[in-house]
Amino acid sequence: MFLALLELRAARGRFLLMGSVVVLVSALVGIVSGFTTGLGDDTVSALRRLPATHVAFASGSDSDQFARSLIDDRTAAGWSGEKGVEATPLGVTITRGTTGRGTEVDLAAFGVVPGAFTDPGADDGRPLDAARPHGVVVSRQLLNEGVRVGDILTVDRLGIRLEVVGSTGRSSYGHVPVAYVTTDAWRQIRFTAPGATASTPTAGLPVQYSAMALRLPDGADTAVLEAADRRHDTAAVPLESAFAAAPGYDGERLTMTSIQTFLFLIAPLVVGAFFAVWTVQRTPELALLRAMGASRRRLLGHTLAQAAVVVATGTAVGAALAAGLGLLVGEKVPFSLPAGTLAGTMAAVALVGLAGSALTLRRVTTVDPMTMLGAAR
């Protein structure tokens, strides 16, 4: 170990160069991981926040279900009457609105029944109230965009006026901040034709919803859902599977995961190439150590110690850079890098880096001291 550290000091220029490459690779992996998590949260955080275990869509809606699926009132009533499962209607649609102060915002209207388990309540102001069907509880991003509790939010092209009664935590769907409304208000937003009068009664609109949010007790048999699906002609899926129904979720994750995969493939190749060249350059020294009685195990430890120092130091610095970027951008971009995710990602980078250095171990163990010493003469 002492000799390994001496070599690091003697050839610090080369090791600093290699360490810089490891820093850049690990920082890039961390940044990509942060964007992967952040984009995922920005797409489906509102769905993740639902205290549901499953979501039931209309049968036959195989893609983009929240936009294509429609559950009628008979099916909704049937699900609500099922024993052993809590069920409540859920509406999801993306729209645009303008406050009385002229602030224009995009929003994802989530229609929920006030008081149901899908109702998020309110961190500030008042929660939704069935007696005031045109109230809206906005997520924190909309507050950051200029919406205030007490504002009147008018849905563009429809003229539907919603009163901002409260606010809740960060929540988004399809990269659009969420606003929670009653199911009656959601039906107006979803089914009112552009150009209709703002006073169009909800009684004349279809009694339909995007899906049914379901909650099974812990340990309950999912066969209950399968039987109910057959009775109501629906397709219930676990909540995590419903994330794919959010626009762009699968494509974004595939793209970012592909980039991460290539980076994980690049890291061991770069580290392995460096240590392969370094091993060739110091073959005479290794041969001398073997001639002096050093065991193959000691030479392996010597080589791995150098690789571990370079890879671990570079990975730690890269992790600090990635975390610093997260603090720098804040909530301006969809970037999220929790400590657990960062630690797991950096551990993976370190492991693949050490795996790359292991490619050179065979040459270290096969050094022939007599041949190399003779060649040196």
PDB file of N, CA and C in Angstrom, residues 190-243:
ATOM      1  N   ARG A 190     -63.970  19.405 -18.871  1.00  0.00           N
ATOM      2  CA  ARG A 190     -63.711  18.335 -19.837  1.00  0.00           C
ATOM      3  C   ARG A 190     -64.725  18.307 -20.971  1.00  0.00           C
ATOM      4  N   PHE A 191     -65.980  18.570 -20.678  1.00  0.00           N
ATOM      5  CA  PHE A 191     -67.027  18.320 -21.671  1.00  0.00           C
ATOM      6  C   PHE A 191     -67.694  19.571 -22.220  1.00  0.00           C
ATOM      7  N   THR A 192     -67.428  20.745 -21.652  1.00  0.00           N
ATOM      8  CA  THR A 192     -68.027  21.965 -22.197  1.00  0.00           C
ATOM      9  C   THR A 192     -67.353  22.311 -23.515  1.00  0.00           C
ATOM     10  N   ALA A 193     -68.142  22.600 -24.526  1.00  0.00           N
ATOM     11  CA  ALA A 193     -67.596  22.938 -25.840  1.00  0.00           C
ATOM     12  C   ALA A 193     -67.080  24.368 -25.830  1.00  0.00           C
ATOM     13  N   PRO A 194     -65.946  24.637 -26.489  1.00  0.00           N
ATOM     14  CA  PRO A 194     -65.455  26.014 -26.572  1.00  0.00           C
ATOM     15  C   PRO A 194     -66.503  26.927 -27.191  1.00  0.00           C
ATOM     16  N   GLY A 195     -66.662  28.097 -26.608  1.00  0.00           N
ATOM     17  CA  GLY A 195     -67.654  29.046 -27.097  1.00  0.00           C
ATOM     18  C   GLY A 195     -68.981  28.962 -26.386  1.00  0.00           C
ATOM     19  N   ALA A 196     -69.198  27.892 -25.585  1.00  0.00           N
ATOM     20  CA  ALA A 196     -70.438  27.790 -24.822  1.00  0.00           C
ATOM     21  C   ALA A 196     -70.437  28.842 -23.711  1.00  0.00           C
ATOM     22  N   THR A 197     -71.580  29.118 -23.185  1.00  0.00           N
ATOM     23  CA  THR A 197     -71.674  30.112 -22.116  1.00  0.00           C
ATOM     24  C   THR A 197     -71.129  29.526 -20.823  1.00  0.00           C
ATOM     25  N   ALA A 198     -70.615  30.387 -19.986  1.00  0.00           N
ATOM     26  CA  ALA A 198     -70.022  29.944 -18.728  1.00  0.00           C
ATOM     27  C   ALA A 198     -71.055  29.371 -17.780  1.00  0.00           C
ATOM     28  N   SER A 199     -72.324  29.658 -18.035  1.00  0.00           N
ATOM     29  CA  SER A 199     -73.369  29.195 -17.124  1.00  0.00           C
ATOM     30  C   SER A 199     -73.969  27.854 -17.540  1.00  0.00           C
ATOM     31  N   THR A 200     -73.290  27.135 -18.449  1.00  0.00           N
ATOM     32  CA  THR A 200     -73.801  25.833 -18.877  1.00  0.00           C
ATOM     33  C   THR A 200     -73.955  24.925 -17.669  1.00  0.00           C
ATOM     34  N   PRO A 201     -75.160  24.400 -17.393  1.00  0.00           N
ATOM     35  CA  PRO A 201     -75.354  23.572 -16.194  1.00  0.00           C
ATOM     36  C   PRO A 201     -74.671  22.225 -16.342  1.00  0.00           C
ATOM     37  N   THR A 202     -74.150  21.715 -15.233  1.00  0.00           N
ATOM     38  CA  THR A 202     -73.500  20.406 -15.260  1.00  0.00           C
ATOM     39  C   THR A 202     -74.502  19.295 -15.511  1.00  0.00           C
ATOM     40  N   ALA A 203     -75.788  19.555 -15.248  1.00  0.00           N
ATOM     41  CA  ALA A 203     -76.795  18.513 -15.462  1.00  0.00           C
ATOM     42  C   ALA A 203     -76.882  18.109 -16.928  1.00  0.00           C
ATOM     43  N   GLY A 204     -76.519  18.996 -17.840  1.00  0.00           N
ATOM     44  CA  GLY A 204     -76.583  18.672 -19.253  1.00  0.00           C
ATOM     45  C   GLY A 204     -75.323  18.048 -19.791  1.00  0.00           C
ATOM     46  N   LEU A 205     -74.324  17.842 -18.938  1.00  0.00           N
ATOM     47  CA  LEU A 205     -73.058  17.280 -19.373  1.00  0.00           C
ATOM     48  C   LEU A 205     -72.990  15.786 -19.066  1.00  0.00           C
ATOM     49  N   PRO A 206     -72.207  15.035 -19.815  1.00  0.00           N
ATOM     50  CA  PRO A 206     -72.082  13.600 -19.520  1.00  0.00           C
ATOM     51  C   PRO A 206     -71.553  13.370 -18.104  1.00  0.00           C
ATOM     52  N   VAL A 207     -72.108  12.379 -17.430  1.00  0.00           N
ATOM     53  CA  VAL A 207     -71.607  12.009 -16.104  1.00  0.00           C
ATOM     54  C   VAL A 207     -70.565  10.920 -16.314  1.00  0.00           C
ATOM     55  N   GLN A 208     -69.372  11.360 -16.646  1.00  0.00           N
ATOM     56  CA  GLN A 208     -68.275  10.453 -16.942  1.00  0.00           C
ATOM     57  C   GLN A 208     -66.992  10.969 -16.295  1.00  0.00           C
ATOM     58  N   TYR A 209     -66.038  10.048 -16.109  1.00  0.00           N
ATOM     59  CA  TYR A 209     -64.774  10.376 -15.455  1.00  0.00           C
ATOM     60  C   TYR A 209     -63.647   9.668 -16.198  1.00  0.00           C
ATOM     61  N   SER A 210     -62.419  10.087 -15.925  1.00  0.00           N
ATOM     62  CA  SER A 210     -61.278   9.474 -16.598  1.00  0.00           C
ATOM     63  C   SER A 210     -61.017   8.061 -16.097  1.00  0.00           C
ATOM     64  N   ALA A 211     -61.179   7.845 -14.799  1.00  0.00           N
ATOM     65  CA  ALA A 211     -60.831   6.554 -14.214  1.00  0.00           C
ATOM     66  C   ALA A 211     -61.452   6.466 -12.828  1.00  0.00           C
ATOM     67  N   MET A 212     -61.269   5.309 -12.204  1.00  0.00           N
ATOM     68  CA  MET A 212     -61.648   5.110 -10.807  1.00  0.00           C
ATOM     69  C   MET A 212     -60.378   4.861 -10.006  1.00  0.00           C
ATOM     70  N   ALA A 213     -60.163   5.659  -8.977  1.00  0.00           N
ATOM     71  CA  ALA A 213     -59.046   5.423  -8.063  1.00  0.00           C
ATOM     72  C   ALA A 213     -59.497   4.389  -7.035  1.00  0.00           C
ATOM     73  N   LEU A 214     -58.676   3.359  -6.859  1.00  0.00           N
ATOM     74  CA  LEU A 214     -59.033   2.241  -5.988  1.00  0.00           C
ATOM     75  C   LEU A 214     -58.010   2.119  -4.861  1.00  0.00           C
ATOM     76  N   ARG A 215     -58.492   1.700  -3.700  1.00  0.00           N
ATOM     77  CA  ARG A 215     -57.584   1.461  -2.573  1.00  0.00           C
ATOM     78  C   ARG A 215     -57.967   0.160  -1.894  1.00  0.00           C
ATOM     79  N   LEU A 216     -57.041  -0.788  -1.989  1.00  0.00           N
ATOM     80  CA  LEU A 216     -57.233  -2.081  -1.342  1.00  0.00           C
ATOM     81  C   LEU A 216     -56.592  -2.066   0.038  1.00  0.00           C
ATOM     82  N   PRO A 217     -57.191  -2.716   1.031  1.00  0.00           N
ATOM     83  CA  PRO A 217     -56.538  -2.835   2.343  1.00  0.00           C
ATOM     84  C   PRO A 217     -55.254  -3.637   2.227  1.00  0.00           C
ATOM     85  N   ASP A 218     -54.344  -3.442   3.165  1.00  0.00           N
ATOM     86  CA  ASP A 218     -53.089  -4.190   3.166  1.00  0.00           C
ATOM     87  C   ASP A 218     -53.367  -5.689   3.228  1.00  0.00           C
ATOM     88  N   GLY A 219     -52.717  -6.424   2.347  1.00  0.00           N
ATOM     89  CA  GLY A 219     -52.854  -7.871   2.342  1.00  0.00           C
ATOM     90  C   GLY A 219     -54.095  -8.388   1.646  1.00  0.00           C
ATOM     91  N   ALA A 220     -54.883  -7.484   1.050  1.00  0.00           N
ATOM     92  CA  ALA A 220     -56.113  -7.926   0.378  1.00  0.00           C
ATOM     93  C   ALA A 220     -55.776  -8.687  -0.901  1.00  0.00           C
ATOM     94  N   ASP A 221     -56.647  -9.583  -1.280  1.00  0.00           N
ATOM     95  CA  ASP A 221     -56.462 -10.402  -2.482  1.00  0.00           C
ATOM     96  C   ASP A 221     -56.860  -9.596  -3.714  1.00  0.00           C
ATOM     97  N   THR A 222     -55.954  -9.482  -4.683  1.00  0.00           N
ATOM     98  CA  THR A 222     -56.255  -8.726  -5.897  1.00  0.00           C
ATOM     99  C   THR A 222     -57.276  -9.428  -6.786  1.00  0.00           C
ATOM    100  N   ALA A 223     -57.636 -10.658  -6.440  1.00  0.00           N
ATOM    101  CA  ALA A 223     -58.669 -11.345  -7.214  1.00  0.00           C
ATOM    102  C   ALA A 223     -59.990 -10.581  -7.140  1.00  0.00           C
ATOM    103  N   VAL A 224     -60.180  -9.801  -6.075  1.00  0.00           N
ATOM    104  CA  VAL A 224     -61.386  -8.969  -5.956  1.00  0.00           C
ATOM    105  C   VAL A 224     -61.460  -8.005  -7.128  1.00  0.00           C
ATOM    106  N   LEU A 225     -60.300  -7.429  -7.497  1.00  0.00           N
ATOM    107  CA  LEU A 225     -60.275  -6.479  -8.610  1.00  0.00           C
ATOM    108  C   LEU A 225     -60.537  -7.170  -9.940  1.00  0.00           C
ATOM    109  N   GLU A 226     -60.002  -8.355 -10.109  1.00  0.00           N
ATOM    110  CA  GLU A 226     -60.204  -9.081 -11.368  1.00  0.00           C
ATOM    111  C   GLU A 226     -61.676  -9.408 -11.578  1.00  0.00           C
ATOM    112  N   ALA A 227     -62.344  -9.838 -10.514  1.00  0.00           N
ATOM    113  CA  ALA A 227     -63.767 -10.144 -10.630  1.00  0.00           C
ATOM    114  C   ALA A 227     -64.576  -8.882 -10.904  1.00  0.00           C
ATOM    115  N   ALA A 228     -64.223  -7.780 -10.226  1.00  0.00           N
ATOM    116  CA  ALA A 228     -64.934  -6.522 -10.444  1.00  0.00           C
ATOM    117  C   ALA A 228     -64.690  -5.995 -11.854  1.00  0.00           C
ATOM    118  N   ASP A 229     -63.479  -6.171 -12.369  1.00  0.00           N
ATOM    119  CA  ASP A 229     -63.193  -5.757 -13.749  1.00  0.00           C
ATOM    120  C   ASP A 229     -64.135  -6.441 -14.739  1.00  0.00           C
ATOM    121  N   ARG A 230     -64.335  -7.718 -14.549  1.00  0.00           N
ATOM    122  CA  ARG A 230     -65.217  -8.450 -15.462  1.00  0.00           C
ATOM    123  C   ARG A 230     -66.651  -7.950 -15.346  1.00  0.00           C
ATOM    124  N   ARG A 231     -67.089  -7.627 -14.146  1.00  0.00           N
ATOM    125  CA  ARG A 231     -68.472  -7.156 -13.965  1.00  0.00           C
ATOM    126  C   ARG A 231     -68.682  -5.772 -14.569  1.00  0.00           C
ATOM    127  N   HIS A 232     -67.651  -4.902 -14.469  1.00  0.00           N
ATOM    128  CA  HIS A 232     -67.836  -3.508 -14.869  1.00  0.00           C
ATOM    129  C   HIS A 232     -67.150  -3.159 -16.184  1.00  0.00           C
ATOM    130  N   ASP A 233     -66.548  -4.167 -16.842  1.00  0.00           N
ATOM    131  CA  ASP A 233     -65.893  -3.951 -18.129  1.00  0.00           C
ATOM    132  C   ASP A 233     -64.829  -2.851 -18.016  1.00  0.00           C
ATOM    133  N   THR A 234     -63.949  -3.011 -17.037  1.00  0.00           N
ATOM    134  CA  THR A 234     -62.849  -2.068 -16.826  1.00  0.00           C
ATOM    135  C   THR A 234     -61.530  -2.840 -16.798  1.00  0.00           C
ATOM    136  N   ALA A 235     -60.447  -2.100 -16.697  1.00  0.00           N
ATOM    137  CA  ALA A 235     -59.107  -2.699 -16.601  1.00  0.00           C
ATOM    138  C   ALA A 235     -58.378  -2.005 -15.454  1.00  0.00           C
ATOM    139  N   ALA A 236     -58.287  -2.684 -14.324  1.00  0.00           N
ATOM    140  CA  ALA A 236     -57.604  -2.132 -13.151  1.00  0.00           C
ATOM    141  C   ALA A 236     -56.129  -2.494 -13.206  1.00  0.00           C
ATOM    142  N   VAL A 237     -55.276  -1.512 -12.969  1.00  0.00           N
ATOM    143  CA  VAL A 237     -53.823  -1.731 -12.970  1.00  0.00           C
ATOM    144  C   VAL A 237     -53.250  -1.144 -11.690  1.00  0.00           C
ATOM    145  N   PRO A 238     -52.115  -1.663 -11.213  1.00  0.00           N
ATOM    146  CA  PRO A 238     -51.461  -1.043 -10.047  1.00  0.00           C
ATOM    147  C   PRO A 238     -51.125   0.415 -10.330  1.00  0.00           C
ATOM    148  N   LEU A 239     -51.076   1.198  -9.275  1.00  0.00           N
ATOM    149  CA  LEU A 239     -50.835   2.634  -9.441  1.00  0.00           C
ATOM    150  C   LEU A 239     -49.543   2.898 -10.208  1.00  0.00           C
ATOM    151  N   GLU A 240     -48.476   2.133  -9.921  1.00  0.00           N
ATOM    152  CA  GLU A 240     -47.212   2.349 -10.613  1.00  0.00           C
ATOM    153  C   GLU A 240     -47.344   2.100 -12.113  1.00  0.00           C
ATOM    154  N   SER A 241     -48.174   1.145 -12.491  1.00  0.00           N
ATOM    155  CA  SER A 241     -48.379   0.880 -13.916  1.00  0.00           C
ATOM    156  C   SER A 241     -49.163   1.995 -14.589  1.00  0.00           C
ATOM    157  N   ALA A 242     -49.961   2.713 -13.805  1.00  0.00           N
ATOM    158  CA  ALA A 242     -50.734   3.818 -14.368  1.00  0.00           C
ATOM    159  C   ALA A 242     -49.850   5.004 -14.722  1.00  0.00           C
ATOM    160  N   PHE A 243     -48.605   5.027 -14.216  1.00  0.00           N
ATOM    161  CA  PHE A 243     -47.712   6.132 -14.568  1.00  0.00           C
ATOM    162  C   PHE A 243     -47.493   6.187 -16.076  1.00  0.00           C
TER     163      PHE A 243
END
